Amino acid sequence: MKDIFPNERQLWIEMENAAREEFELGGYCEIKTPVFEDTRLFVRSIGETTDIVEKEMYTFGDTAESTITLRPENTAPVMRAYLEYELYKTKKFQKFYYIGPMFRRERPQAGRLRQFHQMGIEAIGSYEPLLDVETIKIATRVYDRLELSGYEVKINSIGCEKCRPGFRNVLKEELVKYKDELCELCKVRLDRNVFRVLDCKQKKCKEACKNISTIEEHICKDCHGHFNIVKSALKDIELEFELDPHLVRGLDYYTKTVYEITHPSMGARDTICAGGRYDNLISDIGGPPTGAVGFAAGMEASMIAIVNTRKKGPKRKPDTLHFAPDVYIVSIGTETRNYCFKLLNELRQSGVSVDMDYECRSPKAQMRMANKLKSKFTIVIGSDELEKGVIKLKDMQTGEENDAEDTDKIIQIVKLNK
Ligand code: ATP
Ligand code: MG
């Protein structure tokens, strides 16, 4: 797990703002669901034989009969909310976005966290392929806005409940021939969930998968038609993509279109955003048949990719470690402190950021702090200023001093300089 300190906040804010703006431009509204859910929700939706459900969930006993799980992803919780509150009754088609922490008990390794963050969107209530394209476009727009260059969009179709069983058998027959070359886990996956073999990150398994037929050769007419519309619409909007005929996702609920955005600076685990269609998820958890599509972007992974590209680009101004206040108040002598504290609150009330030293250290130490914080102005209050009721406002860059008889004047000067 990771603590996020103030010096890292700049990129988090940039990323969240870019995501919120793009998501809302696309008509997606924010939804916040709890960080834990009934365990059964994830087992049913993500699938019993996936890595997440088999070994990565944080599950705790709740009542004698039930267990709860820290959410490993946020699609199932959003669908649960859509169902539980019968949102489909008021408006069948709804668009949501979320930003927040997810939890998976992963083996400690570079770039993987047990608490990490995802931001994602879900368009619920339609089977239309253009929505698949809309979600891909929105993901790339977020990255464009963040000036991430060099990312790659990879797409595939993994079929539906009609054509997948047939393909599952073909895949099994073809992969069994390479059984000896597969990793131990994939040997088990051959029987339990053969699609997982395609997602294995082990080199030898990746090699074996190169020899097998593509999924596209086996999907049904309906899935073909859907995929063709997706591909041609991506071309129409000039969104560059690559077909990856063996792309599958680590969660069982996907149907038809699946996609990933990868970045070459990331090494073996290069996916920064992943998504696709999940037309059976809502019915799997007890709702009416409802088409849906969306993605989840890994925020830490995306950030690494952004930092990597920015390193190569033109130098940016370094972020200031702490927030720089508009004004720093230096109080001389204990008798001025209450006055300074009152002034500080009046200024803050008017939207001026202001700080002071509560420790009552020497004026010199306080001036040093004002410099360190890179405060734009300082106000020095001694017994003289207290008596005369005049406040001296000093511009720390130009050295210019202004006398102010009241706080309104200070606010005016500070705001003029913002
Ligand atoms: P992967 O194959 O990369 O493990 P996944 O199929 O398990 O992904 P998704 O929910 O599709 O899981 O993940 C979407 C993205 O979220 C990933 O590509 C990655 O960037 C990020 N992500 C997933 N798990 C973690 C983690 N434990 N720590 C940091 N980021 C993660
Ligand atoms: Mg994973």
PDB file of N, CA, C and O in Angstrom, residues 284-318:
ATOM      1  N   ASP A 284     -26.694 -11.584 -14.606  1.00  0.00           N
ATOM      2  CA  ASP A 284     -25.984 -12.519 -13.719  1.00  0.00           C
ATOM      3  C   ASP A 284     -26.228 -12.196 -12.243  1.00  0.00           C
ATOM      4  O   ASP A 284     -26.199 -13.071 -11.392  1.00  0.00           O
ATOM      5  N   ILE A 285     -26.435 -10.918 -11.938  1.00  0.00           N
ATOM      6  CA  ILE A 285     -26.650 -10.579 -10.528  1.00  0.00           C
ATOM      7  C   ILE A 285     -28.146 -10.367 -10.224  1.00  0.00           C
ATOM      8  O   ILE A 285     -28.511  -9.746  -9.232  1.00  0.00           O
ATOM      9  N   GLY A 286     -28.982 -10.885 -11.114  1.00  0.00           N
ATOM     10  CA  GLY A 286     -30.411 -10.939 -10.792  1.00  0.00           C
ATOM     11  C   GLY A 286     -31.283  -9.874 -11.418  1.00  0.00           C
ATOM     12  O   GLY A 286     -32.445  -9.738 -11.053  1.00  0.00           O
ATOM     13  N   GLY A 287     -30.747  -9.103 -12.367  1.00  0.00           N
ATOM     14  CA  GLY A 287     -31.547  -8.045 -12.981  1.00  0.00           C
ATOM     15  C   GLY A 287     -32.086  -8.430 -14.339  1.00  0.00           C
ATOM     16  O   GLY A 287     -31.839  -9.545 -14.812  1.00  0.00           O
ATOM     17  N   PRO A 288     -32.805  -7.530 -14.981  1.00  0.00           N
ATOM     18  CA  PRO A 288     -33.303  -7.804 -16.327  1.00  0.00           C
ATOM     19  C   PRO A 288     -32.152  -7.729 -17.337  1.00  0.00           C
ATOM     20  O   PRO A 288     -31.145  -7.057 -17.066  1.00  0.00           O
ATOM     21  N   PRO A 289     -32.274  -8.396 -18.486  1.00  0.00           N
ATOM     22  CA  PRO A 289     -31.195  -8.312 -19.481  1.00  0.00           C
ATOM     23  C   PRO A 289     -30.914  -6.856 -19.838  1.00  0.00           C
ATOM     24  O   PRO A 289     -31.827  -6.118 -20.191  1.00  0.00           O
ATOM     25  N   THR A 290     -29.658  -6.449 -19.674  1.00  0.00           N
ATOM     26  CA  THR A 290     -29.303  -5.035 -19.863  1.00  0.00           C
ATOM     27  C   THR A 290     -27.914  -4.944 -20.458  1.00  0.00           C
ATOM     28  O   THR A 290     -26.951  -5.427 -19.857  1.00  0.00           O
ATOM     29  N   GLY A 291     -27.781  -4.322 -21.615  1.00  0.00           N
ATOM     30  CA  GLY A 291     -26.464  -4.150 -22.212  1.00  0.00           C
ATOM     31  C   GLY A 291     -25.700  -3.048 -21.476  1.00  0.00           C
ATOM     32  O   GLY A 291     -26.299  -2.094 -20.992  1.00  0.00           O
ATOM     33  N   ALA A 292     -24.383  -3.208 -21.377  1.00  0.00           N
ATOM     34  CA  ALA A 292     -23.593  -2.173 -20.718  1.00  0.00           C
ATOM     35  C   ALA A 292     -22.138  -2.248 -21.178  1.00  0.00           C
ATOM     36  O   ALA A 292     -21.662  -3.306 -21.591  1.00  0.00           O
ATOM     37  N   VAL A 293     -21.456  -1.105 -21.115  1.00  0.00           N
ATOM     38  CA  VAL A 293     -20.056  -1.055 -21.537  1.00  0.00           C
ATOM     39  C   VAL A 293     -19.332   0.007 -20.727  1.00  0.00           C
ATOM     40  O   VAL A 293     -19.938   0.984 -20.285  1.00  0.00           O
ATOM     41  N   GLY A 294     -18.040  -0.220 -20.495  1.00  0.00           N
ATOM     42  CA  GLY A 294     -17.282   0.766 -19.719  1.00  0.00           C
ATOM     43  C   GLY A 294     -15.828   0.382 -19.592  1.00  0.00           C
ATOM     44  O   GLY A 294     -15.390  -0.629 -20.144  1.00  0.00           O
ATOM     45  N   PHE A 295     -15.085   1.222 -18.876  1.00  0.00           N
ATOM     46  CA  PHE A 295     -13.670   0.902 -18.636  1.00  0.00           C
ATOM     47  C   PHE A 295     -13.267   1.305 -17.228  1.00  0.00           C
ATOM     48  O   PHE A 295     -13.983   2.060 -16.554  1.00  0.00           O
ATOM     49  N   ALA A 296     -12.113   0.782 -16.803  1.00  0.00           N
ATOM     50  CA  ALA A 296     -11.479   1.227 -15.563  1.00  0.00           C
ATOM     51  C   ALA A 296     -10.035   1.547 -15.899  1.00  0.00           C
ATOM     52  O   ALA A 296      -9.342   0.731 -16.505  1.00  0.00           O
ATOM     53  N   ALA A 297      -9.607   2.748 -15.530  1.00  0.00           N
ATOM     54  CA  ALA A 297      -8.200   3.111 -15.743  1.00  0.00           C
ATOM     55  C   ALA A 297      -7.489   3.027 -14.402  1.00  0.00           C
ATOM     56  O   ALA A 297      -8.001   3.515 -13.392  1.00  0.00           O
ATOM     57  N   GLY A 298      -6.342   2.390 -14.387  1.00  0.00           N
ATOM     58  CA  GLY A 298      -5.539   2.328 -13.168  1.00  0.00           C
ATOM     59  C   GLY A 298      -4.868   3.691 -12.980  1.00  0.00           C
ATOM     60  O   GLY A 298      -4.128   4.131 -13.852  1.00  0.00           O
ATOM     61  N   MET A 299      -5.147   4.350 -11.866  1.00  0.00           N
ATOM     62  CA  MET A 299      -4.616   5.712 -11.717  1.00  0.00           C
ATOM     63  C   MET A 299      -3.118   5.734 -11.463  1.00  0.00           C
ATOM     64  O   MET A 299      -2.389   6.542 -12.016  1.00  0.00           O
ATOM     65  N   GLU A 300      -2.637   4.819 -10.602  1.00  0.00           N
ATOM     66  CA  GLU A 300      -1.192   4.795 -10.340  1.00  0.00           C
ATOM     67  C   GLU A 300      -0.439   4.423 -11.613  1.00  0.00           C
ATOM     68  O   GLU A 300       0.588   5.018 -11.938  1.00  0.00           O
ATOM     69  N   ALA A 301      -0.973   3.424 -12.344  1.00  0.00           N
ATOM     70  CA  ALA A 301      -0.314   2.992 -13.581  1.00  0.00           C
ATOM     71  C   ALA A 301      -0.298   4.143 -14.594  1.00  0.00           C
ATOM     72  O   ALA A 301       0.727   4.419 -15.225  1.00  0.00           O
ATOM     73  N   SER A 302      -1.438   4.831 -14.729  1.00  0.00           N
ATOM     74  CA  SER A 302      -1.506   5.951 -15.673  1.00  0.00           C
ATOM     75  C   SER A 302      -0.499   7.032 -15.280  1.00  0.00           C
ATOM     76  O   SER A 302       0.152   7.638 -16.132  1.00  0.00           O
ATOM     77  N   MET A 303      -0.380   7.250 -13.974  1.00  0.00           N
ATOM     78  CA  MET A 303       0.537   8.284 -13.496  1.00  0.00           C
ATOM     79  C   MET A 303       1.984   7.953 -13.825  1.00  0.00           C
ATOM     80  O   MET A 303       2.756   8.829 -14.206  1.00  0.00           O
ATOM     81  N   ILE A 304       2.332   6.675 -13.683  1.00  0.00           N
ATOM     82  CA  ILE A 304       3.711   6.266 -14.006  1.00  0.00           C
ATOM     83  C   ILE A 304       3.978   6.555 -15.486  1.00  0.00           C
ATOM     84  O   ILE A 304       5.010   7.115 -15.848  1.00  0.00           O
ATOM     85  N   ALA A 305       2.998   6.206 -16.337  1.00  0.00           N
ATOM     86  CA  ALA A 305       3.173   6.450 -17.775  1.00  0.00           C
ATOM     87  C   ALA A 305       3.321   7.944 -18.061  1.00  0.00           C
ATOM     88  O   ALA A 305       4.160   8.347 -18.870  1.00  0.00           O
ATOM     89  N   ILE A 306       2.523   8.762 -17.370  1.00  0.00           N
ATOM     90  CA  ILE A 306       2.587  10.211 -17.606  1.00  0.00           C
ATOM     91  C   ILE A 306       3.940  10.771 -17.147  1.00  0.00           C
ATOM     92  O   ILE A 306       4.594  11.529 -17.862  1.00  0.00           O
ATOM     93  N   VAL A 307       4.372  10.343 -15.953  1.00  0.00           N
ATOM     94  CA  VAL A 307       5.662  10.827 -15.442  1.00  0.00           C
ATOM     95  C   VAL A 307       6.782  10.403 -16.401  1.00  0.00           C
ATOM     96  O   VAL A 307       7.672  11.187 -16.721  1.00  0.00           O
ATOM     97  N   ASN A 308       6.712   9.160 -16.892  1.00  0.00           N
ATOM     98  CA  ASN A 308       7.734   8.683 -17.830  1.00  0.00           C
ATOM     99  C   ASN A 308       7.792   9.533 -19.097  1.00  0.00           C
ATOM    100  O   ASN A 308       8.872   9.855 -19.581  1.00  0.00           O
ATOM    101  N   THR A 309       6.626   9.902 -19.643  1.00  0.00           N
ATOM    102  CA  THR A 309       6.670  10.711 -20.884  1.00  0.00           C
ATOM    103  C   THR A 309       7.105  12.138 -20.583  1.00  0.00           C
ATOM    104  O   THR A 309       7.788  12.749 -21.392  1.00  0.00           O
ATOM    105  N   ARG A 310       6.699  12.647 -19.430  1.00  0.00           N
ATOM    106  CA  ARG A 310       7.071  14.039 -19.124  1.00  0.00           C
ATOM    107  C   ARG A 310       8.576  14.182 -18.906  1.00  0.00           C
ATOM    108  O   ARG A 310       9.132  15.233 -19.163  1.00  0.00           O
ATOM    109  N   LYS A 311       9.188  13.098 -18.433  1.00  0.00           N
ATOM    110  CA  LYS A 311      10.640  13.129 -18.217  1.00  0.00           C
ATOM    111  C   LYS A 311      11.366  13.408 -19.520  1.00  0.00           C
ATOM    112  O   LYS A 311      12.409  14.037 -19.559  1.00  0.00           O
ATOM    113  N   LYS A 312      10.788  12.885 -20.606  1.00  0.00           N
ATOM    114  CA  LYS A 312      11.427  13.040 -21.910  1.00  0.00           C
ATOM    115  C   LYS A 312      11.112  14.387 -22.535  1.00  0.00           C
ATOM    116  O   LYS A 312      11.859  14.882 -23.358  1.00  0.00           O
ATOM    117  N   GLY A 313       9.995  14.969 -22.162  1.00  0.00           N
ATOM    118  CA  GLY A 313       9.544  16.222 -22.771  1.00  0.00           C
ATOM    119  C   GLY A 313      10.263  17.430 -22.193  1.00  0.00           C
ATOM    120  O   GLY A 313      11.214  17.299 -21.419  1.00  0.00           O
ATOM    121  N   PRO A 314       9.792  18.668 -22.563  1.00  0.00           N
ATOM    122  CA  PRO A 314      10.418  19.867 -22.033  1.00  0.00           C
ATOM    123  C   PRO A 314      10.258  19.946 -20.511  1.00  0.00           C
ATOM    124  O   PRO A 314       9.273  19.448 -19.965  1.00  0.00           O
ATOM    125  N   LYS A 315      11.253  20.548 -19.877  1.00  0.00           N
ATOM    126  CA  LYS A 315      11.234  20.629 -18.402  1.00  0.00           C
ATOM    127  C   LYS A 315      10.031  21.435 -17.931  1.00  0.00           C
ATOM    128  O   LYS A 315       9.708  22.478 -18.483  1.00  0.00           O
ATOM    129  N   ARG A 316       9.349  20.933 -16.911  1.00  0.00           N
ATOM    130  CA  ARG A 316       8.231  21.669 -16.345  1.00  0.00           C
ATOM    131  C   ARG A 316       8.678  22.325 -15.052  1.00  0.00           C
ATOM    132  O   ARG A 316       9.639  21.893 -14.443  1.00  0.00           O
ATOM    133  N   LYS A 317       7.953  23.343 -14.664  1.00  0.00           N
ATOM    134  CA  LYS A 317       8.265  23.995 -13.373  1.00  0.00           C
ATOM    135  C   LYS A 317       8.048  22.977 -12.256  1.00  0.00           C
ATOM    136  O   LYS A 317       7.030  22.288 -12.234  1.00  0.00           O
ATOM    137  N   PRO A 318       9.010  22.812 -11.336  1.00  0.00           N
ATOM    138  CA  PRO A 318       8.777  21.842 -10.268  1.00  0.00           C
ATOM    139  C   PRO A 318       7.596  22.283  -9.390  1.00  0.00           C
ATOM    140  O   PRO A 318       7.363  23.472  -9.216  1.00  0.00           O
TER     141      PRO A 318
END
